């Protein structure tokens, strides 16, 4: 158990809909990362927050947004969903925002868009 | 841009050594990592190596880094069935101020009893 909690574990929805994925980092970790894992693209970095502020942005679509709240949990919002958004979405956390870089990953939220 | 390449599959017999290879393109990579993903689980950090090191050993795991060729390998000694998983190589540029990791697509290791 990494200490990172993600909900929901599975989600099935239709094209055009909007979903919110939630992540609670390990106790004491200030940084939260979101990654998308799909069969064709592999693991893609989406976005990072550190202590409530956006720190780095990767291949995140404009239809997607995220935020980190004062209690350090984070939410990833996916809107106008398309079939190609079906993937496993991982959240990871770390104590700092840079350095030796051990990321602790949650078990992921599997999104299926029909 | 940054790119990390790995072979997709490796099959070994129980008790043999496994060697998983990885090449990367970003010469400014500061840290290189090996993560393990078991079915239905998230990624778990196995080990990492700083770019000024050539080798790192941790129990059954040996990491070799050839910075000139931008080649990283993970050797698992005495491979067990419990080692069956997907192994990801990843790099980060610490100077970028983020743990924004670039991952390879993963090598699926199958251990034959």
Coordinates of C-alpha atoms in Angstrom, one line a residue:
Chain A
X1 CA 0.0 0.0 0.0
X2 CA 1.6 3.2 -1.2
X3 CA -0.5 5.5 1.0
X4 CA -2.0 7.3 -2.1
X5 CA -5.7 6.8 -2.4
X6 CA -7.6 7.2 -5.7
X7 CA -11.4 7.2 -6.2
X8 CA -13.2 5.8 -8.0
X9 CA -11.3 2.7 -9.0
X10 CA -13.5 2.1 -12.1
X11 CA -15.8 4.5 -14.0
X12 CA -17.9 3.9 -17.1
X13 CA -19.5 6.8 -18.8
X14 CA -20.6 8.0 -22.2
X15 CA -19.0 10.3 -24.7
X16 CA -19.7 14.0 -24.1
X17 CA -19.9 13.5 -20.3
X18 CA -17.8 15.0 -17.5
X19 CA -16.1 13.1 -14.7
X20 CA -14.0 14.0 -11.7
X21 CA -11.2 11.8 -10.4
X22 CA -10.0 12.2 -6.8
X23 CA -6.6 11.7 -5.3
X24 CA -5.5 11.8 -1.6
X25 CA -1.7 11.9 -1.4
X26 CA 0.4 10.2 1.3
X27 CA 0.3 12.0 4.6
X28 CA 2.9 14.8 4.5
X29 CA 3.4 14.8 0.8
X30 CA 2.9 18.2 -0.7
X31 CA 3.2 17.4 -4.4
X32 CA 0.6 15.6 -6.5
X33 CA 1.1 14.4 -10.1
X34 CA -1.4 13.0 -12.6
X35 CA -0.5 10.5 -15.2
X36 CA -2.5 8.9 -18.0
X37 CA -1.7 5.3 -19.0
X38 CA -3.1 4.0 -22.3
X39 CA -2.1 1.1 -24.4
X40 CA -0.9 3.1 -27.4
X41 CA 0.7 6.1 -25.6
X42 CA 2.0 4.4 -22.5
X43 CA 2.4 6.6 -19.4
X44 CA 2.0 10.3 -20.1
X45 CA 2.6 13.0 -17.5
X46 CA -0.4 15.4 -17.3
X47 CA 0.1 17.9 -14.6
X48 CA 1.8 18.5 -11.2
X49 CA 0.7 20.5 -8.2
X50 CA 2.9 21.5 -5.3
X51 CA 1.2 22.8 -2.1
X52 CA -1.8 24.0 -4.0
X53 CA -0.1 25.6 -6.9
X54 CA 0.4 24.3 -10.4
X55 CA 4.1 23.4 -10.9
X56 CA 4.4 21.7 -14.2
X57 CA 2.2 20.9 -17.1
X58 CA 2.6 18.0 -19.6
X59 CA 0.4 16.6 -22.3
X60 CA -2.9 17.7 -20.7
X61 CA -5.7 18.4 -23.1
X62 CA -7.7 21.7 -22.7
X63 CA -10.8 19.6 -21.9
X64 CA -9.0 18.4 -18.8
X65 CA -8.3 20.5 -15.7
X66 CA -7.0 19.8 -12.2
X67 CA -6.6 21.5 -8.9
X68 CA -5.1 20.8 -5.5
X69 CA -7.1 21.8 -2.4
X70 CA -5.8 23.3 0.9
X71 CA -6.0 19.8 2.5
X72 CA -3.7 18.7 -0.4
X73 CA -6.1 16.3 -2.1
X74 CA -6.4 16.8 -5.8
X75 CA -9.0 16.4 -8.4
X76 CA -8.7 15.8 -12.1
X77 CA -11.7 16.9 -14.1
X78 CA -12.2 15.4 -17.6
X79 CA -15.0 17.0 -19.7
X80 CA -16.5 16.5 -23.2
X81 CA -15.2 12.9 -23.0
X82 CA -14.2 11.1 -26.1
X83 CA -13.6 7.4 -26.7
X84 CA -9.9 8.0 -26.8
X85 CA -9.9 9.3 -23.2
X86 CA -10.5 5.7 -22.0
X87 CA -7.4 5.0 -20.0
X88 CA -6.0 4.3 -16.5
X89 CA -5.4 7.6 -14.7
X90 CA -2.8 7.5 -12.0
X91 CA -2.1 10.0 -9.2
X92 CA 1.3 10.0 -7.5
X93 CA 2.6 12.1 -4.7
X94 CA 6.0 13.1 -3.3
X95 CA 7.3 15.1 -0.4
X96 CA 9.1 17.7 -2.4
X97 CA 8.8 19.0 -5.9
X98 CA 12.3 18.1 -7.0
X99 CA 15.3 16.0 -6.0
X100 CA 15.7 12.3 -6.0
X101 CA 12.2 11.9 -7.2
X102 CA 10.5 8.9 -5.5
X103 CA 6.9 9.1 -6.6
X104 CA 4.4 7.0 -4.7
X105 CA 1.6 5.9 -7.0
X106 CA -2.0 5.2 -6.3
X107 CA -3.7 2.1 -7.8
X108 CA -5.3 4.2 -10.5
X109 CA -8.8 5.1 -11.8
X110 CA -9.8 3.1 -14.8
X111 CA -12.0 5.3 -17.1
X112 CA -14.1 3.7 -19.8
X113 CA -15.8 6.0 -22.3
X114 CA -18.6 4.3 -24.3
Chain B
X1 CA 11.9 15.8 -27.2
X2 CA 12.7 13.3 -24.5
X3 CA 12.1 9.6 -25.4
X4 CA 12.6 6.4 -23.5
X5 CA 12.7 3.1 -25.3
X6 CA 12.3 -0.4 -24.0
X7 CA 11.7 -3.8 -25.4
X8 CA 8.1 -4.8 -24.7
X9 CA 8.5 -8.5 -23.6
X10 CA 11.0 -10.7 -21.8
X11 CA 10.5 -14.3 -20.8
X12 CA 12.9 -16.1 -18.4
X13 CA 13.0 -19.3 -16.5
X14 CA 12.7 -19.2 -12.7
X15 CA 16.1 -19.0 -11.1
X16 CA 17.8 -17.4 -14.1
X17 CA 18.9 -13.8 -14.3
X18 CA 16.7 -11.3 -16.1
X19 CA 18.1 -8.3 -17.9
X20 CA 15.8 -5.5 -18.9
X21 CA 17.3 -2.8 -21.2
X22 CA 16.4 0.8 -21.8
X23 CA 17.7 3.7 -23.9
X24 CA 16.9 7.3 -23.4
X25 CA 17.6 10.5 -25.3
X26 CA 17.7 13.3 -22.8
X27 CA 21.4 13.9 -22.1
X28 CA 20.5 16.2 -19.2
X29 CA 18.7 13.5 -17.3
X30 CA 19.7 13.7 -13.7
X31 CA 18.0 10.6 -12.3
X32 CA 17.0 7.4 -14.0
X33 CA 14.5 5.1 -12.4
X34 CA 13.1 1.6 -12.6
X35 CA 9.4 1.1 -11.6
X36 CA 7.5 -2.1 -11.3
X37 CA 3.8 -2.5 -12.0
X38 CA 2.0 -5.6 -10.9
X39 CA -1.4 -6.5 -12.4
X40 CA -4.1 -4.2 -11.0
X41 CA -1.7 -2.1 -9.1
X42 CA 0.0 1.2 -9.3
X43 CA 3.7 1.7 -10.1
X44 CA 6.2 1.0 -7.3
X45 CA 9.7 2.4 -7.3
X46 CA 12.3 -0.4 -7.4
X47 CA 15.5 1.6 -7.6
X48 CA 17.0 4.7 -9.1
X49 CA 20.5 5.8 -10.1
X50 CA 22.0 9.3 -10.2
X51 CA 23.5 10.2 -13.6
X52 CA 27.1 10.4 -12.2
X53 CA 27.0 6.7 -11.2
X54 CA 27.8 3.7 -13.3
X55 CA 26.3 1.0 -11.2
X56 CA 24.1 0.5 -8.2
X57 CA 23.3 -2.8 -6.5
X58 CA 20.5 -3.5 -4.1
X59 CA 20.0 -7.1 -3.1
X60 CA 18.9 -9.0 -6.2
X61 CA 18.8 -5.9 -8.4
X62 CA 21.7 -4.4 -10.3
X63 CA 21.4 -1.2 -12.3
X64 CA 24.0 -0.4 -14.9
X65 CA 24.2 3.0 -16.5
X66 CA 26.2 3.8 -19.7
X67 CA 25.8 7.5 -19.9
X68 CA 27.8 7.8 -23.1
X69 CA 25.4 5.4 -24.9
X70 CA 22.4 6.6 -22.9
X71 CA 21.7 3.0 -21.9
X72 CA 20.3 1.8 -18.7
X73 CA 19.8 -1.8 -17.7
X74 CA 18.2 -3.6 -14.8
X75 CA 19.4 -7.1 -13.8
X76 CA 17.3 -9.2 -11.5
X77 CA 19.3 -12.2 -10.1
X78 CA 17.6 -15.5 -9.3
X79 CA 14.3 -14.4 -10.9
X80 CA 11.2 -15.7 -9.1
X81 CA 7.6 -16.0 -10.3
X82 CA 6.8 -13.1 -8.1
X83 CA 9.0 -10.9 -10.3
X84 CA 6.5 -11.3 -13.1
X85 CA 5.3 -7.8 -13.8
X86 CA 5.8 -4.8 -16.1
X87 CA 9.0 -2.9 -15.6
X88 CA 9.2 0.8 -16.5
X89 CA 12.3 2.7 -17.1
X90 CA 12.0 6.5 -16.5
X91 CA 14.1 9.6 -16.6
X92 CA 13.8 13.0 -15.0
X93 CA 15.7 16.2 -15.4
X94 CA 15.9 17.5 -11.8
X95 CA 17.0 20.8 -13.1
X96 CA 13.6 21.3 -14.6
X97 CA 12.4 21.6 -11.0
X98 CA 9.9 18.8 -11.2
X99 CA 9.5 15.1 -10.9
X100 CA 8.0 15.1 -14.3
X101 CA 9.1 11.7 -15.3
X102 CA 9.3 10.4 -18.9
X103 CA 8.5 6.7 -18.9
X104 CA 9.2 4.0 -21.4
X105 CA 6.3 1.8 -22.5
X106 CA 7.3 -0.9 -20.1
X107 CA 8.8 -4.4 -20.5
X108 CA 6.5 -7.2 -19.5
X109 CA 8.6 -9.9 -17.7
X110 CA 7.1 -13.4 -17.7
X111 CA 8.8 -15.9 -15.4
X112 CA 8.4 -19.5 -16.4
X113 CA 8.3 -21.9 -13.4

